[in-house]
DNA sequence: CCGCATCCGTTTCGATACTG
DNA sequence: CAGTATCGAAACGGATGCGG
């Protein structure tokens, strides 16, 4: 791999995460660690050899690490290290820039709930009320989010929640694009168990794109 | 050029500025527009064909534009558009990440005062006092900075200043690395005309790397 | 099936030479 | 000064193989 050899923070960062696919790989790990095959599925178009190469490269630079889950999980996942999490502001800042180009939707674009989950971190504006919610999106691992005056945290997993959304990726996407949660619930596009006001509050706190 | 084709802000951003050299080119334009040859000099290692290609690509996407300066300047410069300036937070965020790898200085790294000027934008912590200063670095175009409680602005050019630094790139670098301005001035490493307290205040407001 | 490694055609990049 | 043209080297994309 080629280095810029510049005594500059931006160049140093790009020496590590400037190659193709690398920052998207980091993006997908922000909510939590993932297995090799999960990453392949979440990065449509990447090839297996390149994914392996990027994983090795990021591991060597301390951005990610392999975590061996205890039995009976019997699986290893790649997860961001503390250093890797320092990249989150840069990923979100790039997302904020790129978001303005999302109004022209190329028809054959891939979509993925995980990318939208990450985008919540920059679209969220602190709200007065504090809630915890759970997302059960069809075909996806569960996501758990807590939000309030201090910001939002979205991550893989489950936990105590004021409300649980059970939805298809399509219905989840509609809600993220601004559709009212009560209207979606009333039309049976999705189901909410618990205090639906939690999702209504979150919806109001999310900025367009 | 290859697109990721993902409906995601991060991917959209990388479709535009994810190629090699592109974000470094943007970095060099943050203080102000530059000519083709200025960019070549400020991006050591880039080749002329690649610079031309990147300039065309960024122009097509509205990130930069050619500005034709009025006579007698008789020159055209490439400058960030309003859209291009929206990339500044992302560039600075990457710089903040990469800065932690600058403690291991590869001996053959290139250095450039312009990169350091850009880094001031993220290293500066709002100060109580408001000043305007001018940098006259040997072999470099003049830089003008204003700073105070609201932050800092560093850009190409000249203006009313409380103090003017006349220094070699090396002395300027020493000051940026934390050396006291009065000590440097006393040792004749550089010259300060005007209120030296302006540079002392700026030095105190700059975080290490 | 998961987690890669290998092979190979295509694209991009880097180095140099050259032109309006 | 401001690029364009050419060509070898490296990176990337796609398919396939292979051990646990």
GROMACS .gro file of C-alpha atoms (C1' of nucleotides) in nm:
model
  458
    1UNK     CA    1   0.000   0.000   0.000
    2UNK     CA    2   0.116   0.346  -0.084
    3UNK     CA    3   0.174   0.612   0.181
    4UNK     CA    4   0.150   0.987   0.133
    5UNK     CA    5   0.447   1.051   0.360
    6UNK     CA    6   0.319   1.388   0.474
    7UNK     CA    7   0.360   1.520   0.825
    8UNK     CA    8  -0.011   1.604   0.846
    9UNK     CA    9  -0.297   1.452   1.041
   10UNK     CA   10  -0.526   1.430   0.740
   11UNK     CA   11  -0.264   1.247   0.537
   12UNK     CA   12  -0.184   1.017   0.828
   13UNK     CA   13  -0.551   0.930   0.863
   14UNK     CA   14  -0.583   0.859   0.492
   15UNK     CA   15  -0.274   0.640   0.507
   16UNK     CA   16  -0.475   0.416   0.736
   17UNK     CA   17  -0.837   0.449   0.625
   18UNK     CA   18  -0.808   0.613   0.284
   19UNK     CA   19  -0.827   0.303   0.070
   20UNK     CA   20  -1.138   0.191  -0.106
   21UNK     CA   21  -1.406   0.029   0.117
   22UNK     CA   22  -1.217   0.098   0.440
   23UNK     CA   23  -1.434   0.376   0.583
   24UNK     CA   24  -1.750   0.193   0.481
   25UNK     CA   25  -1.623  -0.108   0.669
   26UNK     CA   26  -1.567   0.110   0.975
   27UNK     CA   27  -1.916   0.255   0.931
   28UNK     CA   28  -2.070  -0.091   0.944
   29UNK     CA   29  -1.886  -0.169   1.268
   30UNK     CA   30  -2.004   0.143   1.451
   31UNK     CA   31  -2.316  -0.020   1.600
   32UNK     CA   32  -2.115  -0.323   1.709
   33UNK     CA   33  -1.888  -0.607   1.605
   34UNK     CA   34  -1.972  -0.827   1.309
   35UNK     CA   35  -1.867  -1.155   1.162
   36UNK     CA   36  -1.687  -1.188   0.831
   37UNK     CA   37  -2.001  -1.297   0.654
   38UNK     CA   38  -2.206  -1.021   0.816
   39UNK     CA   39  -1.961  -0.766   0.680
   40UNK     CA   40  -1.977  -0.922   0.334
   41UNK     CA   41  -2.355  -0.891   0.341
   42UNK     CA   42  -2.342  -0.534   0.469
   43UNK     CA   43  -2.093  -0.417   0.207
   44UNK     CA   44  -2.257  -0.514  -0.121
   45UNK     CA   45  -2.003  -0.523  -0.399
   46UNK     CA   46  -1.693  -0.585  -0.193
   47UNK     CA   47  -1.506  -0.901  -0.282
   48UNK     CA   48  -1.395  -1.157  -0.030
   49UNK     CA   49  -1.025  -1.107  -0.093
   50UNK     CA   50  -1.051  -0.732  -0.046
   51UNK     CA   51  -1.252  -0.766   0.273
   52UNK     CA   52  -0.990  -0.999   0.416
   53UNK     CA   53  -0.716  -0.758   0.316
   54UNK     CA   54  -0.890  -0.459   0.475
   55UNK     CA   55  -0.960  -0.650   0.795
   56UNK     CA   56  -0.596  -0.746   0.823
   57UNK     CA   57  -0.481  -0.392   0.752
   58UNK     CA   58  -0.715  -0.233   1.007
   59UNK     CA   59  -0.620  -0.494   1.265
   60UNK     CA   60  -0.250  -0.422   1.215
   61UNK     CA   61  -0.315  -0.054   1.274
   62UNK     CA   62  -0.522  -0.114   1.586
   63UNK     CA   63  -0.848   0.019   1.444
   64UNK     CA   64  -1.033  -0.310   1.481
   65UNK     CA   65  -0.973  -0.633   1.669
   66UNK     CA   66  -1.101  -0.988   1.658
   67UNK     CA   67  -1.319  -1.071   1.952
   68UNK     CA   68  -1.379  -1.435   2.035
   69UNK     CA   69  -1.725  -1.465   2.181
   70UNK     CA   70  -1.763  -1.713   2.467
   71UNK     CA   71  -1.943  -2.041   2.400
   72UNK     CA   72  -2.205  -2.130   2.304
   73UNK     CA   73  -2.181  -1.840   2.058
   74UNK     CA   74  -1.868  -2.006   1.924
   75UNK     CA   75  -1.795  -1.734   1.679
   76UNK     CA   76  -1.545  -1.455   1.627
   77UNK     CA   77  -1.642  -1.103   1.536
   78UNK     CA   78  -1.448  -0.799   1.419
   79UNK     CA   79  -1.511  -0.495   1.636
   80UNK     CA   80  -1.383  -0.139   1.656
   81UNK     CA   81  -1.120  -0.079   1.920
   82UNK     CA   82  -1.118   0.237   2.131
   83UNK     CA   83  -0.896   0.384   1.860
   84UNK     CA   84  -1.142   0.276   1.595
   85UNK     CA   85  -1.423   0.455   1.772
   86UNK     CA   86  -1.223   0.777   1.736
   87UNK     CA   87  -1.309   0.754   1.366
   88UNK     CA   88  -1.682   0.792   1.431
   89UNK     CA   89  -1.680   1.174   1.410
   90UNK     CA   90  -1.500   1.159   1.076
   91UNK     CA   91  -1.742   0.900   0.939
   92UNK     CA   92  -2.041   1.105   1.052
   93UNK     CA   93  -1.892   1.425   0.909
   94UNK     CA   94  -1.850   1.257   0.573
   95UNK     CA   95  -2.206   1.132   0.602
   96UNK     CA   96  -2.329   1.484   0.667
   97UNK     CA   97  -2.157   1.600   0.351
   98UNK     CA   98  -2.276   1.310   0.140
   99UNK     CA   99  -2.632   1.329   0.268
  100UNK     CA  100  -2.702   1.624   0.040
  101UNK     CA  101  -2.654   1.395  -0.259
  102UNK     CA  102  -2.912   1.146  -0.141
  103UNK     CA  103  -3.204   1.341  -0.286
  104UNK     CA  104  -3.116   1.201  -0.625
  105UNK     CA  105  -3.181   0.834  -0.559
  106UNK     CA  106  -3.014   0.617  -0.817
  107UNK     CA  107  -3.270   0.353  -0.877
  108UNK     CA  108  -3.028   0.065  -0.843
  109UNK     CA  109  -2.877   0.180  -0.514
  110UNK     CA  110  -2.836  -0.075  -0.243
  111UNK     CA  111  -3.002  -0.002   0.088
  112UNK     CA  112  -2.934  -0.141   0.433
  113UNK     CA  113  -3.097  -0.076   0.769
  114UNK     CA  114  -2.756  -0.072   0.935
  115UNK     CA  115  -2.643   0.231   0.737
  116UNK     CA  116  -2.958   0.413   0.839
  117UNK     CA  117  -2.896   0.322   1.202
  118UNK     CA  118  -2.554   0.482   1.182
  119UNK     CA  119  -2.701   0.790   1.018
  120UNK     CA  120  -2.925   0.841   1.322
  121UNK     CA  121  -2.615   0.944   1.515
  122UNK     CA  122  -2.577   1.256   1.306
  123UNK     CA  123  -2.944   1.320   1.224
  124UNK     CA  124  -3.050   1.320   1.588
  125UNK     CA  125  -3.096   1.656   1.764
  126UNK     CA  126  -3.105   1.631   2.144
  127UNK     CA  127  -3.458   1.594   2.272
  128UNK     CA  128  -3.596   1.679   2.612
  129UNK     CA  129  -3.749   1.341   2.681
  130UNK     CA  130  -3.536   1.035   2.753
  131UNK     CA  131  -3.636   0.697   2.611
  132UNK     CA  132  -3.495   0.359   2.523
  133UNK     CA  133  -3.627   0.178   2.218
  134UNK     CA  134  -3.573  -0.153   2.048
  135UNK     CA  135  -3.578  -0.222   1.675
  136UNK     CA  136  -3.668  -0.566   1.546
  137UNK     CA  137  -3.625  -0.535   1.173
  138UNK     CA  138  -3.704  -0.836   0.965
  139UNK     CA  139  -3.393  -1.025   0.863
  140UNK     CA  140  -3.169  -0.801   1.077
  141UNK     CA  141  -3.013  -0.840   1.418
  142UNK     CA  142  -3.187  -0.638   1.689
  143UNK     CA  143  -3.084  -0.278   1.752
  144UNK     CA  144  -3.116  -0.089   2.076
  145UNK     CA  145  -3.119   0.290   2.106
  146UNK     CA  146  -3.124   0.527   2.400
  147UNK     CA  147  -3.170   0.899   2.352
  148UNK     CA  148  -3.238   1.217   2.543
  149UNK     CA  149  -3.092   1.560   2.611
  150UNK     CA  150  -2.738   1.425   2.590
  151UNK     CA  151  -2.770   1.272   2.245
  152UNK     CA  152  -2.836   0.927   2.108
  153UNK     CA  153  -2.669   0.591   2.127
  154UNK     CA  154  -2.758   0.326   1.871
  155UNK     CA  155  -2.604  -0.017   1.887
  156UNK     CA  156  -2.650  -0.385   1.826
  157UNK     CA  157  -2.830  -0.575   2.096
  158UNK     CA  158  -3.127  -0.570   2.323
  159UNK     CA  159  -3.210  -0.409   2.654
  160UNK     CA  160  -3.483  -0.257   2.864
  161UNK     CA  161  -3.695  -0.053   2.626
  162UNK     CA  162  -3.996   0.174   2.656
  163UNK     CA  163  -4.114   0.048   2.320
  164UNK     CA  164  -4.027  -0.213   2.058
  165UNK     CA  165  -4.067  -0.168   1.684
  166UNK     CA  166  -4.127  -0.479   1.475
  167UNK     CA  167  -4.104  -0.384   1.112
  168UNK     CA  168  -3.995  -0.479   0.765
  169UNK     CA  169  -3.691  -0.297   0.630
  170UNK     CA  170  -3.928  -0.108   0.400
  171UNK     CA  171  -4.155   0.012   0.683
  172UNK     CA  172  -3.852   0.103   0.892
  173UNK     CA  173  -3.721   0.305   0.600
  174UNK     CA  174  -4.052   0.484   0.561
  175UNK     CA  175  -4.045   0.585   0.926
  176UNK     CA  176  -3.688   0.712   0.887
  177UNK     CA  177  -3.788   0.920   0.588
  178UNK     CA  178  -4.031   1.107   0.809
  179UNK     CA  179  -4.354   0.908   0.803
  180UNK     CA  180  -4.551   0.938   1.126
  181UNK     CA  181  -4.512   0.637   1.352
  182UNK     CA  182  -4.878   0.635   1.454
  183UNK     CA  183  -4.991   0.646   1.092
  184UNK     CA  184  -4.762   0.358   1.004
  185UNK     CA  185  -4.884   0.167   1.306
  186UNK     CA  186  -5.247   0.233   1.220
  187UNK     CA  187  -5.195   0.107   0.865
  188UNK     CA  188  -5.035  -0.213   0.995
  189UNK     CA  189  -4.713  -0.134   0.808
  190UNK     CA  190  -4.533  -0.207   1.132
  191UNK     CA  191  -4.603  -0.295   1.492
  192UNK     CA  192  -4.506  -0.109   1.807
  193UNK     CA  193  -4.526  -0.274   2.146
  194UNK     CA  194  -4.512  -0.046   2.449
  195UNK     CA  195  -4.518   0.332   2.464
  196UNK     CA  196  -4.548   0.444   2.103
  197UNK     CA  197  -4.472   0.799   2.217
  198UNK     CA  198  -4.107   0.691   2.246
  199UNK     CA  199  -4.088   0.644   1.869
  200UNK     CA  200  -4.295   0.957   1.807
  201UNK     CA  201  -4.044   1.157   2.015
  202UNK     CA  202  -3.752   1.001   1.830
  203UNK     CA  203  -3.915   1.076   1.497
  204UNK     CA  204  -3.948   1.443   1.592
  205UNK     CA  205  -3.583   1.458   1.700
  206UNK     CA  206  -3.452   1.320   1.370
  207UNK     CA  207  -3.356   1.580   1.111
  208UNK     CA  208  -3.441   1.516   0.746
  209UNK     CA  209  -3.166   1.310   0.588
  210UNK     CA  210  -1.453   0.590  -1.157
  211UNK     CA  211  -1.628   0.326  -0.960
  212UNK     CA  212  -1.932   0.408  -0.749
  213UNK     CA  213  -2.042   0.225  -0.437
  214UNK     CA  214  -2.409   0.258  -0.529
  215UNK     CA  215  -2.521   0.265  -0.168
  216UNK     CA  216  -2.807   0.479  -0.044
  217UNK     CA  217  -2.592   0.618   0.239
  218UNK     CA  218  -2.439   0.957   0.302
  219UNK     CA  219  -2.095   0.818   0.381
  220UNK     CA  220  -2.088   0.619   0.058
  221UNK     CA  221  -2.216   0.916  -0.142
  222UNK     CA  222  -1.939   1.132   0.002
  223UNK     CA  223  -1.675   0.873  -0.081
  224UNK     CA  224  -1.811   0.845  -0.434
  225UNK     CA  225  -1.707   1.208  -0.474
  226UNK     CA  226  -1.401   1.255  -0.253
  227UNK     CA  227  -1.295   0.898  -0.176
  228UNK     CA  228  -1.029   0.860  -0.441
  229UNK     CA  229  -0.661   0.895  -0.375
  230UNK     CA  230  -0.533   1.253  -0.325
  231UNK     CA  231  -0.880   1.407  -0.341
  232UNK     CA  232  -0.925   1.500   0.025
  233UNK     CA  233  -0.567   1.624   0.046
  234UNK     CA  234  -0.639   1.848  -0.249
  235UNK     CA  235  -0.944   1.983  -0.070
  236UNK     CA  236  -0.733   2.034   0.244
  237UNK     CA  237  -0.489   2.251   0.053
  238UNK     CA  238  -0.771   2.469  -0.078
  239UNK     CA  239  -0.922   2.538   0.264
  240UNK     CA  240  -0.719   2.856   0.328
  241UNK     CA  241  -0.798   2.985  -0.020
  242UNK     CA  242  -0.781   2.922  -0.393
  243UNK     CA  243  -0.460   2.808  -0.558
  244UNK     CA  244  -0.313   2.782  -0.901
  245UNK     CA  245  -0.236   2.452  -1.069
  246UNK     CA  246   0.134   2.482  -0.996
  247UNK     CA  247   0.069   2.586  -0.635
  248UNK     CA  248  -0.131   2.268  -0.588
  249UNK     CA  249   0.143   2.059  -0.745
  250UNK     CA  250   0.392   2.208  -0.502
  251UNK     CA  251   0.161   2.160  -0.205
  252UNK     CA  252   0.085   1.795  -0.283
  253UNK     CA  253   0.430   1.637  -0.305
  254UNK     CA  254   0.412   1.308  -0.488
  255UNK     CA  255   0.103   1.373  -0.695
  256UNK     CA  256   0.156   1.355  -1.067
  257UNK     CA  257   0.037   1.615  -1.312
  258UNK     CA  258  -0.207   1.389  -1.490
  259UNK     CA  259  -0.370   1.283  -1.166
  260UNK     CA  260  -0.399   1.641  -1.041
  261UNK     CA  261  -0.567   1.741  -1.364
  262UNK     CA  262  -0.805   1.448  -1.337
  263UNK     CA  263  -0.899   1.528  -0.978
  264UNK     CA  264  -0.951   1.895  -1.055
  265UNK     CA  265  -1.185   1.806  -1.338
  266UNK     CA  266  -1.373   1.554  -1.124
  267UNK     CA  267  -1.421   1.794  -0.833
  268UNK     CA  268  -1.526   2.071  -1.069
  269UNK     CA  269  -1.788   1.847  -1.229
  270UNK     CA  270  -1.929   1.771  -0.886
  271UNK     CA  271  -1.938   2.133  -0.780
  272UNK     CA  272  -1.682   2.100  -0.501
  273UNK     CA  273  -1.436   2.343  -0.658
  274UNK     CA  274  -1.451   2.604  -0.932
  275UNK     CA  275  -1.206   2.792  -1.147
  276UNK     CA  276  -1.187   3.157  -1.055
  277UNK     CA  277  -1.042   3.399  -1.305
  278UNK     CA  278  -0.873   3.675  -1.112
  279UNK     CA  279  -0.909   4.023  -1.259
  280UNK     CA  280  -0.610   4.185  -1.430
  281UNK     CA  281  -0.335   4.252  -1.369
  282UNK     CA  282  -0.325   3.924  -1.175
  283UNK     CA  283  -0.401   3.751  -1.502
  284UNK     CA  284  -0.423   3.409  -1.350
  285UNK     CA  285  -0.683   3.146  -1.275
  286UNK     CA  286  -0.708   2.967  -0.945
  287UNK     CA  287  -0.904   2.667  -0.824
  288UNK     CA  288  -1.110   2.744  -0.516
  289UNK     CA  289  -1.360   2.561  -0.299
  290UNK     CA  290  -1.723   2.640  -0.370
  291UNK     CA  291  -1.977   2.681  -0.090
  292UNK     CA  292  -2.039   2.309  -0.131
  293UNK     CA  293  -1.670   2.240  -0.107
  294UNK     CA  294  -1.646   2.429   0.220
  295UNK     CA  295  -1.901   2.184   0.362
  296UNK     CA  296  -1.620   1.930   0.351
  297UNK     CA  297  -1.410   2.121   0.603
  298UNK     CA  298  -1.558   1.946   0.910
  299UNK     CA  299  -1.487   1.608   0.756
  300UNK     CA  300  -1.129   1.701   0.669
  301UNK     CA  301  -1.070   1.836   1.019
  302UNK     CA  302  -1.226   1.527   1.177
  303UNK     CA  303  -0.993   1.304   0.978
  304UNK     CA  304  -0.706   1.527   1.083
  305UNK     CA  305  -0.803   1.488   1.446
  306UNK     CA  306  -0.792   1.112   1.406
  307UNK     CA  307  -0.468   1.107   1.215
  308UNK     CA  308  -0.295   1.354   1.449
  309UNK     CA  309  -0.240   1.076   1.701
  310UNK     CA  310  -0.007   0.906   1.455
  311UNK     CA  311   0.212   1.212   1.414
  312UNK     CA  312   0.418   1.135   1.723
  313UNK     CA  313   0.611   0.882   1.520
  314UNK     CA  314   0.770   1.114   1.266
  315UNK     CA  315   0.890   0.921   0.967
  316UNK     CA  316   1.215   1.089   0.890
  317UNK     CA  317   1.145   1.133   0.522
  318UNK     CA  318   0.803   1.290   0.565
  319UNK     CA  319   0.725   1.598   0.368
  320UNK     CA  320   0.622   1.906   0.562
  321UNK     CA  321   0.435   2.215   0.450
  322UNK     CA  322   0.330   2.529   0.637
  323UNK     CA  323  -0.006   2.522   0.462
  324UNK     CA  324  -0.099   2.188   0.621
  325UNK     CA  325  -0.010   2.328   0.959
  326UNK     CA  326  -0.224   2.635   0.893
  327UNK     CA  327  -0.522   2.410   0.824
  328UNK     CA  328  -0.452   2.211   1.140
  329UNK     CA  329  -0.490   2.531   1.344
  330UNK     CA  330  -0.860   2.516   1.271
  331UNK     CA  331  -0.899   2.202   1.477
  332UNK     CA  332  -0.622   2.261   1.731
  333UNK     CA  333  -0.754   2.601   1.836
  334UNK     CA  334  -0.963   2.624   2.152
  335UNK     CA  335  -1.165   2.945   2.182
  336UNK     CA  336  -0.973   3.212   2.369
  337UNK     CA  337  -1.105   3.509   2.559
  338UNK     CA  338  -0.894   3.767   2.380
  339UNK     CA  339  -0.958   3.863   2.019
  340UNK     CA  340  -0.665   3.928   1.787
  341UNK     CA  341  -0.574   3.937   1.422
  342UNK     CA  342  -0.230   3.821   1.315
  343UNK     CA  343  -0.034   3.796   0.995
  344UNK     CA  344   0.212   3.523   0.898
  345UNK     CA  345   0.493   3.598   0.656
  346UNK     CA  346   0.664   3.263   0.613
  347UNK     CA  347   0.963   3.251   0.390
  348UNK     CA  348   0.879   3.117   0.048
  349UNK     CA  349   0.507   3.106   0.127
  350UNK     CA  350   0.217   3.333   0.043
  351UNK     CA  351   0.101   3.543   0.339
  352UNK     CA  352  -0.158   3.404   0.578
  353UNK     CA  353  -0.399   3.605   0.788
  354UNK     CA  354  -0.573   3.472   1.099
  355UNK     CA  355  -0.836   3.615   1.330
  356UNK     CA  356  -0.931   3.442   1.652
  357UNK     CA  357  -1.125   3.495   1.970
  358UNK     CA  358  -1.411   3.348   2.172
  359UNK     CA  359  -1.592   3.239   1.856
  360UNK     CA  360  -1.308   3.036   1.711
  361UNK     CA  361  -1.039   3.094   1.454
  362UNK     CA  362  -1.028   3.179   1.087
  363UNK     CA  363  -0.707   3.117   0.895
  364UNK     CA  364  -0.683   3.208   0.530
  365UNK     CA  365  -0.461   3.327   0.251
  366UNK     CA  366  -0.408   3.699   0.231
  367UNK     CA  367  -0.331   4.005   0.433
  368UNK     CA  368  -0.528   4.241   0.650
  369UNK     CA  369  -0.521   4.462   0.954
  370UNK     CA  370  -0.321   4.274   1.214
  371UNK     CA  371  -0.219   4.329   1.574
  372UNK     CA  372   0.109   4.157   1.501
  373UNK     CA  373   0.306   4.017   1.209
  374UNK     CA  374   0.530   3.711   1.224
  375UNK     CA  375   0.821   3.695   0.982
  376UNK     CA  376   0.973   3.351   1.005
  377UNK     CA  377   1.135   3.064   0.824
  378UNK     CA  378   0.922   2.752   0.780
  379UNK     CA  379   1.140   2.587   1.044
  380UNK     CA  380   1.090   2.860   1.304
  381UNK     CA  381   0.718   2.868   1.229
  382UNK     CA  382   0.709   2.493   1.282
  383UNK     CA  383   0.891   2.525   1.611
  384UNK     CA  384   0.634   2.777   1.733
  385UNK     CA  385   0.351   2.545   1.626
  386UNK     CA  386   0.508   2.259   1.818
  387UNK     CA  387   0.474   2.460   2.135
  388UNK     CA  388   0.788   2.672   2.159
  389UNK     CA  389   0.729   3.003   2.332
  390UNK     CA  390   0.698   3.295   2.093
  391UNK     CA  391   0.897   3.532   2.314
  392UNK     CA  392   1.180   3.280   2.345
  393UNK     CA  393   1.188   3.230   1.969
  394UNK     CA  394   1.182   3.605   1.920
  395UNK     CA  395   1.459   3.659   2.172
  396UNK     CA  396   1.679   3.401   1.999
  397UNK     CA  397   1.625   3.573   1.663
  398UNK     CA  398   1.474   3.254   1.521
  399UNK     CA  399   1.190   3.472   1.395
  400UNK     CA  400   1.071   3.830   1.407
  401UNK     CA  401   0.744   3.968   1.538
  402UNK     CA  402   0.633   4.319   1.456
  403UNK     CA  403   0.354   4.464   1.666
  404UNK     CA  404   0.192   4.325   1.979
  405UNK     CA  405   0.373   3.999   2.047
  406UNK     CA  406   0.105   3.914   2.302
  407UNK     CA  407  -0.122   3.831   2.009
  408UNK     CA  408   0.100   3.536   1.915
  409UNK     CA  409   0.150   3.444   2.280
  410UNK     CA  410  -0.229   3.426   2.322
  411UNK     CA  411  -0.265   3.218   2.007
  412UNK     CA  412   0.009   2.984   2.123
  413UNK     CA  413  -0.174   2.926   2.450
  414UNK     CA  414  -0.499   2.855   2.265
  415UNK     CA  415  -0.347   2.589   2.040
  416UNK     CA  416  -0.374   2.232   2.166
  417UNK     CA  417  -0.077   1.998   2.122
  418UNK     CA  418  -0.098   1.840   1.778
  419DC     C1'  419  -2.172  -2.276   0.583
  420DC     C1'  420  -1.794  -1.972   0.746
  421DG     C1'  421  -1.350  -1.761   0.673
  422DC     C1'  422  -1.050  -1.680   0.403
  423DA     C1'  423  -0.650  -1.756  -0.016
  424DT     C1'  424  -0.540  -1.782  -0.516
  425DC     C1'  425  -0.570  -1.671  -0.986
  426DC     C1'  426  -0.654  -1.347  -1.352
  427DG     C1'  427  -0.859  -0.963  -1.637
  428DT     C1'  428  -0.954  -0.466  -1.577
  429DT     C1'  429  -0.894  -0.017  -1.383
  430DT     C1'  430  -0.636   0.309  -1.147
  431DC     C1'  431  -0.209   0.509  -1.019
  432DG     C1'  432   0.282   0.669  -1.065
  433DA     C1'  433   0.678   0.824  -1.337
  434DT     C1'  434   0.835   1.058  -1.720
  435DA     C1'  435   0.817   1.296  -2.144
  436DC     C1'  436   0.611   1.632  -2.409
  437DT     C1'  437   0.296   2.036  -2.588
  438DG     C1'  438   0.003   2.486  -2.629
  439DC     C1'  439   0.231   2.806  -1.643
  440DA     C1'  440  -0.105   2.461  -1.726
  441DG     C1'  441  -0.187   2.092  -1.853
  442DT     C1'  442  -0.187   1.613  -2.214
  443DA     C1'  443   0.013   1.156  -2.369
  444DT     C1'  444   0.227   0.729  -2.294
  445DC     C1'  445   0.351   0.324  -2.050
  446DG     C1'  446   0.480   0.002  -1.665
  447DA     C1'  447   0.334  -0.103  -1.183
  448DA     C1'  448   0.007  -0.158  -0.836
  449DA     C1'  449  -0.461  -0.196  -0.679
  450DC     C1'  450  -0.911  -0.353  -0.753
  451DG     C1'  451  -1.308  -0.665  -0.911
  452DG     C1'  452  -1.484  -1.121  -1.018
  453DA     C1'  453  -1.464  -1.603  -0.997
  454DT     C1'  454  -1.318  -2.003  -0.787
  455DG     C1'  455  -1.090  -2.322  -0.457
  456DC     C1'  456  -1.033  -2.510  -0.003
  457DG     C1'  457  -0.968  -2.624   0.490
  458DG     C1'  458  -1.227  -2.627   0.934
   0.00000   0.00000   0.00000
